[in-house]
mmCIF file of C-alpha atoms in Angstrom:
data_model
loop_
_atom_site.group_PDB
_atom_site.id
_atom_site.type_symbol
_atom_site.label_atom_id
_atom_site.label_comp_id
_atom_site.label_asym_id
_atom_site.label_seq_id
_atom_site.Cartn_x
_atom_site.Cartn_y
_atom_site.Cartn_z
ATOM 1 C CA MET A 20 -23.860 50.998 64.477
ATOM 2 C CA GLU A 21 -24.706 50.925 60.728
ATOM 3 C CA GLN A 22 -24.396 53.730 58.403
ATOM 4 C CA ASN A 23 -27.447 55.035 56.524
ATOM 5 C CA SER A 24 -27.127 53.352 53.060
ATOM 6 C CA THR A 25 -28.989 56.174 51.368
ATOM 7 C CA ALA A 26 -26.166 58.467 52.370
ATOM 8 C CA ILE A 27 -24.265 60.100 49.391
ATOM 9 C CA ASP A 28 -20.836 59.124 48.745
ATOM 10 C CA ASN A 29 -19.343 62.589 48.189
ATOM 11 C CA VAL A 30 -16.450 61.740 45.434
ATOM 12 C CA THR A 31 -13.993 64.837 45.025
ATOM 13 C CA THR A 32 -12.971 66.201 41.667
ATOM 14 C CA ARG A 33 -9.446 64.912 42.267
ATOM 15 C CA SER A 34 -10.551 61.392 42.959
ATOM 16 C CA ALA A 35 -12.690 61.133 39.966
ATOM 17 C CA GLY A 36 -10.216 62.480 37.791
ATOM 18 C CA VAL A 37 -7.537 60.222 39.063
ATOM 19 C CA ARG A 38 -9.477 57.255 38.802
ATOM 20 C CA TYR A 39 -10.619 58.000 35.289
ATOM 21 C CA GLY A 40 -7.017 59.025 34.332
ATOM 22 C CA LEU A 41 -5.744 55.510 35.651
ATOM 23 C CA ILE A 42 -8.385 53.981 33.191
ATOM 24 C CA ALA A 43 -7.219 56.471 30.418
ATOM 25 C CA ALA A 44 -3.724 55.443 30.828
ATOM 26 C CA VAL A 45 -4.036 51.833 30.581
ATOM 27 C CA ILE A 46 -6.332 52.168 27.406
ATOM 28 C CA GLY A 47 -3.966 54.533 26.071
ATOM 29 C CA ILE A 48 -0.588 52.071 26.545
ATOM 30 C CA VAL A 49 -2.937 49.252 25.238
ATOM 31 C CA TYR A 50 -4.094 51.232 22.069
ATOM 32 C CA PHE A 51 -0.258 52.319 21.459
ATOM 33 C CA LEU A 52 0.941 48.884 21.837
ATOM 34 C CA ALA A 53 -1.775 47.372 19.622
ATOM 35 C CA LEU A 54 -1.084 49.939 16.879
ATOM 36 C CA THR A 55 2.722 49.918 17.082
ATOM 37 C CA SER A 56 2.592 45.837 16.881
ATOM 38 C CA ALA A 57 0.392 46.049 13.760
ATOM 39 C CA GLY A 58 2.820 48.735 12.431
ATOM 40 C CA ILE A 59 -0.100 51.067 12.259
ATOM 41 C CA ASP A 60 0.885 54.919 12.347
ATOM 42 C CA MET A 61 -1.186 56.633 15.308
ATOM 43 C CA GLN A 62 -0.844 59.780 13.351
ATOM 44 C CA GLU A 63 -2.535 58.968 10.297
ATOM 45 C CA GLY A 64 -6.148 58.587 8.933
ATOM 46 C CA ALA A 65 -8.902 57.549 11.377
ATOM 47 C CA TRP A 66 -6.413 56.290 13.908
ATOM 48 C CA ARG A 67 -5.344 59.802 15.041
ATOM 49 C CA TRP A 68 -9.076 60.608 15.950
ATOM 50 C CA VAL A 69 -9.493 57.402 17.929
ATOM 51 C CA GLY A 70 -7.455 58.957 20.619
ATOM 52 C CA TYR A 71 -9.766 62.056 20.854
ATOM 53 C CA VAL A 72 -13.004 59.827 21.003
ATOM 54 C CA ILE A 73 -11.449 57.600 23.850
ATOM 55 C CA THR A 74 -10.599 61.165 25.676
ATOM 56 C CA ILE A 75 -14.244 62.377 25.089
ATOM 57 C CA VAL A 76 -15.673 59.153 26.549
ATOM 58 C CA LEU A 77 -13.621 59.052 29.359
ATOM 59 C CA VAL A 78 -14.274 62.665 30.565
ATOM 60 C CA VAL A 79 -17.976 62.302 29.918
ATOM 61 C CA LEU A 80 -17.755 59.063 32.386
ATOM 62 C CA ALA A 81 -15.524 60.526 34.532
ATOM 63 C CA HIS A 82 -18.443 63.547 35.049
ATOM 64 C CA LYS A 83 -21.064 60.959 35.399
ATOM 65 C CA TYR A 84 -19.247 59.332 37.923
ATOM 66 C CA PHE A 85 -18.903 62.303 40.044
ATOM 67 C CA LYS A 86 -22.498 63.365 39.243
ATOM 68 C CA ASP A 87 -23.453 59.882 40.335
ATOM 69 C CA ASN A 88 -21.793 59.999 43.917
ATOM 70 C CA ASN A 89 -22.345 63.801 44.310
ATOM 71 C CA GLY A 90 -26.206 63.921 44.477
ATOM 72 C CA SER A 91 -26.391 64.617 40.749
ATOM 73 C CA PHE A 92 -24.721 67.760 40.687
ATOM 74 C CA MET A 93 -21.350 69.269 39.174
ATOM 75 C CA SER A 94 -20.664 72.626 38.648
ATOM 76 C CA TYR A 95 -18.787 74.086 35.352
ATOM 77 C CA GLY A 96 -15.542 74.356 37.506
ATOM 78 C CA GLN A 97 -15.491 70.711 38.782
ATOM 79 C CA GLY A 98 -16.158 69.332 35.447
ATOM 80 C CA VAL A 99 -12.823 71.188 34.426
ATOM 81 C CA GLY A 100 -10.941 70.176 37.421
ATOM 82 C CA ILE A 101 -11.996 66.261 36.899
ATOM 83 C CA ALA A 102 -10.582 66.783 33.384
ATOM 84 C CA PHE A 103 -7.438 68.286 34.509
ATOM 85 C CA TRP A 104 -6.745 65.375 37.208
ATOM 86 C CA LEU A 105 -7.848 62.877 34.383
ATOM 87 C CA ALA A 106 -5.173 64.799 32.149
ATOM 88 C CA LEU A 107 -2.434 65.009 34.628
ATOM 89 C CA VAL A 108 -2.403 61.284 35.610
ATOM 90 C CA SER A 109 -2.739 59.718 31.953
ATOM 91 C CA SER A 110 -0.507 62.227 30.538
ATOM 92 C CA ALA A 111 2.305 61.491 33.227
ATOM 93 C CA ILE A 112 1.654 57.552 32.973
ATOM 94 C CA ASN A 113 1.495 57.650 29.277
ATOM 95 C CA SER A 114 4.653 59.872 28.672
ATOM 96 C CA VAL A 115 6.473 57.799 31.047
ATOM 97 C CA PHE A 116 5.601 54.574 29.305
ATOM 98 C CA THR A 117 6.487 55.897 25.896
ATOM 99 C CA TYR A 118 9.706 57.122 26.922
ATOM 100 C CA ILE A 119 10.585 53.883 28.210
ATOM 101 C CA TYR A 120 9.209 52.045 25.126
ATOM 102 C CA ILE A 121 11.081 54.396 23.189
ATOM 103 C CA LYS A 122 14.537 54.672 24.877
ATOM 104 C CA PHE A 123 14.830 50.949 26.172
ATOM 105 C CA VAL A 124 12.372 48.458 24.259
ATOM 106 C CA ASP A 125 12.012 49.767 20.722
ATOM 107 C CA THR A 126 15.104 51.699 20.169
ATOM 108 C CA ALA A 127 14.612 51.708 16.561
ATOM 109 C CA PHE A 128 11.131 53.368 16.983
ATOM 110 C CA MET A 129 12.572 56.914 16.361
ATOM 111 C CA ASP A 130 14.609 55.733 13.094
ATOM 112 C CA SER A 131 11.752 54.416 11.655
ATOM 113 C CA ALA A 132 9.770 57.596 12.497
ATOM 114 C CA LYS A 133 12.632 59.742 10.755
ATOM 115 C CA GLN A 134 12.884 57.489 7.976
ATOM 116 C CA LYS A 135 8.848 57.961 7.522
ATOM 117 C CA GLN A 136 9.211 61.554 7.636
ATOM 118 C CA ILE A 137 11.638 61.652 4.854
ATOM 119 C CA GLU A 138 9.816 59.514 2.615
ATOM 120 C CA GLN A 139 6.804 61.871 3.149
ATOM 121 C CA MET A 140 8.930 65.090 2.361
ATOM 122 C CA GLN A 141 10.216 62.942 -0.787
ATOM 123 C CA GLU A 142 6.547 62.428 -1.958
ATOM 124 C CA ARG A 143 6.125 66.354 -1.602
ATOM 125 C CA GLY A 144 9.037 66.976 -4.066
ATOM 126 C CA MET A 145 11.397 68.357 -1.666
ATOM 127 C CA SER A 146 14.954 68.540 -2.668
ATOM 128 C CA ASP A 147 17.497 66.576 -0.710
ATOM 129 C CA GLU A 148 19.040 69.573 0.429
ATOM 130 C CA GLN A 149 15.594 70.808 1.847
ATOM 131 C CA ILE A 150 15.023 67.365 3.658
ATOM 132 C CA ASP A 151 18.429 67.400 5.062
ATOM 133 C CA GLN A 152 17.806 70.968 6.563
ATOM 134 C CA ALA A 153 14.325 69.942 7.834
ATOM 135 C CA MET A 154 15.847 66.759 9.529
ATOM 136 C CA GLN A 155 18.563 68.893 11.102
ATOM 137 C CA ILE A 156 15.840 70.991 12.708
ATOM 138 C CA SER A 157 13.389 67.878 13.477
ATOM 139 C CA ALA A 158 16.292 66.243 15.085
ATOM 140 C CA MET A 159 16.214 68.278 18.065
ATOM 141 C CA PHE A 160 12.678 67.497 18.580
ATOM 142 C CA MET A 161 12.879 63.568 18.115
ATOM 143 C CA THR A 162 14.494 62.332 21.041
ATOM 144 C CA PRO A 163 13.031 60.325 23.681
ATOM 145 C CA GLU A 164 13.427 63.034 25.968
ATOM 146 C CA ALA A 165 11.633 65.522 23.855
ATOM 147 C CA ILE A 166 8.557 63.044 22.929
ATOM 148 C CA PHE A 167 7.999 62.956 26.458
ATOM 149 C CA GLY A 168 8.080 66.347 27.202
ATOM 150 C CA PHE A 169 5.749 67.023 24.517
ATOM 151 C CA ALA A 170 3.524 64.122 25.164
ATOM 152 C CA LEU A 171 3.084 65.380 28.933
ATOM 153 C CA VAL A 172 2.310 68.877 27.961
ATOM 154 C CA PHE A 173 0.137 68.664 25.068
ATOM 155 C CA GLY A 174 -1.660 65.644 26.635
ATOM 156 C CA ILE A 175 -2.697 67.805 29.599
ATOM 157 C CA ILE A 176 -3.569 70.913 27.596
ATOM 158 C CA GLY A 177 -5.657 68.859 24.973
ATOM 159 C CA THR A 178 -7.484 67.028 27.460
ATOM 160 C CA VAL A 179 -8.192 70.182 29.803
ATOM 161 C CA ILE A 180 -9.540 71.912 26.388
ATOM 162 C CA ILE A 181 -11.841 68.919 25.902
ATOM 163 C CA GLY A 182 -13.030 69.036 29.520
ATOM 164 C CA LEU A 183 -13.579 72.729 28.987
ATOM 165 C CA ILE A 184 -16.113 71.992 26.028
ATOM 166 C CA ILE A 185 -17.697 68.845 27.524
ATOM 167 C CA SER A 186 -18.198 70.502 30.920
ATOM 168 C CA ILE A 187 -20.506 73.000 29.301
ATOM 169 C CA PHE A 188 -22.682 70.054 28.656
ATOM 170 C CA THR A 189 -22.504 68.175 31.696
ATOM 171 C CA GLN A 190 -22.509 70.432 34.128
ATOM 172 C CA LYS A 191 -25.727 70.429 36.707
ATOM 173 C CA LYS A 192 -25.844 72.980 39.276
ATOM 174 C CA ALA A 193 -27.470 72.303 42.642
ATOM 175 C CA ALA A 194 -30.684 74.422 43.043
ATOM 176 C CA GLU A 195 -28.985 76.831 45.635
ATOM 177 C CA GLN A 196 -26.269 77.634 42.980
ATOM 178 C CA ALA A 197 -28.415 78.301 40.065
ATOM 179 C CA TYR A 198 -29.281 81.942 39.726
#
């Protein structure tokens, strides 16, 4: 027997989030490698905002995918759930990739980041003593393991916050849910 071709494919919030989380992870890795290979600092200028724009676009696309496969409806909570799964998958993959890259592939990555930080402090007119003190404090946070943890936690938090905001605009309640 054939199934009715007009039946709606119910996609879960998790499946939509995981699908777009994988896409976000691939884009994030390619973006990281492209900028790193070109010697561009992702934390400066317009480059730091590109990641946010990519995340916003992917959350919107994940919401659209969910609604297209769920009778055009998506509650606010479902939108946030999709953003959470997207964040969890993409942050986990990107954090693992970054850890492996910094720890095993480009072991000089952290040294160049530390040198850049020293140069920025010198440009601000900090004394050598102040720079040494600041570098001792930041040394705890500038390890591959710390970068992994921060990337994972803040990647999830940042994407969920973006999802909280975007879901306000992309939600579409079913008629029986609208009061």
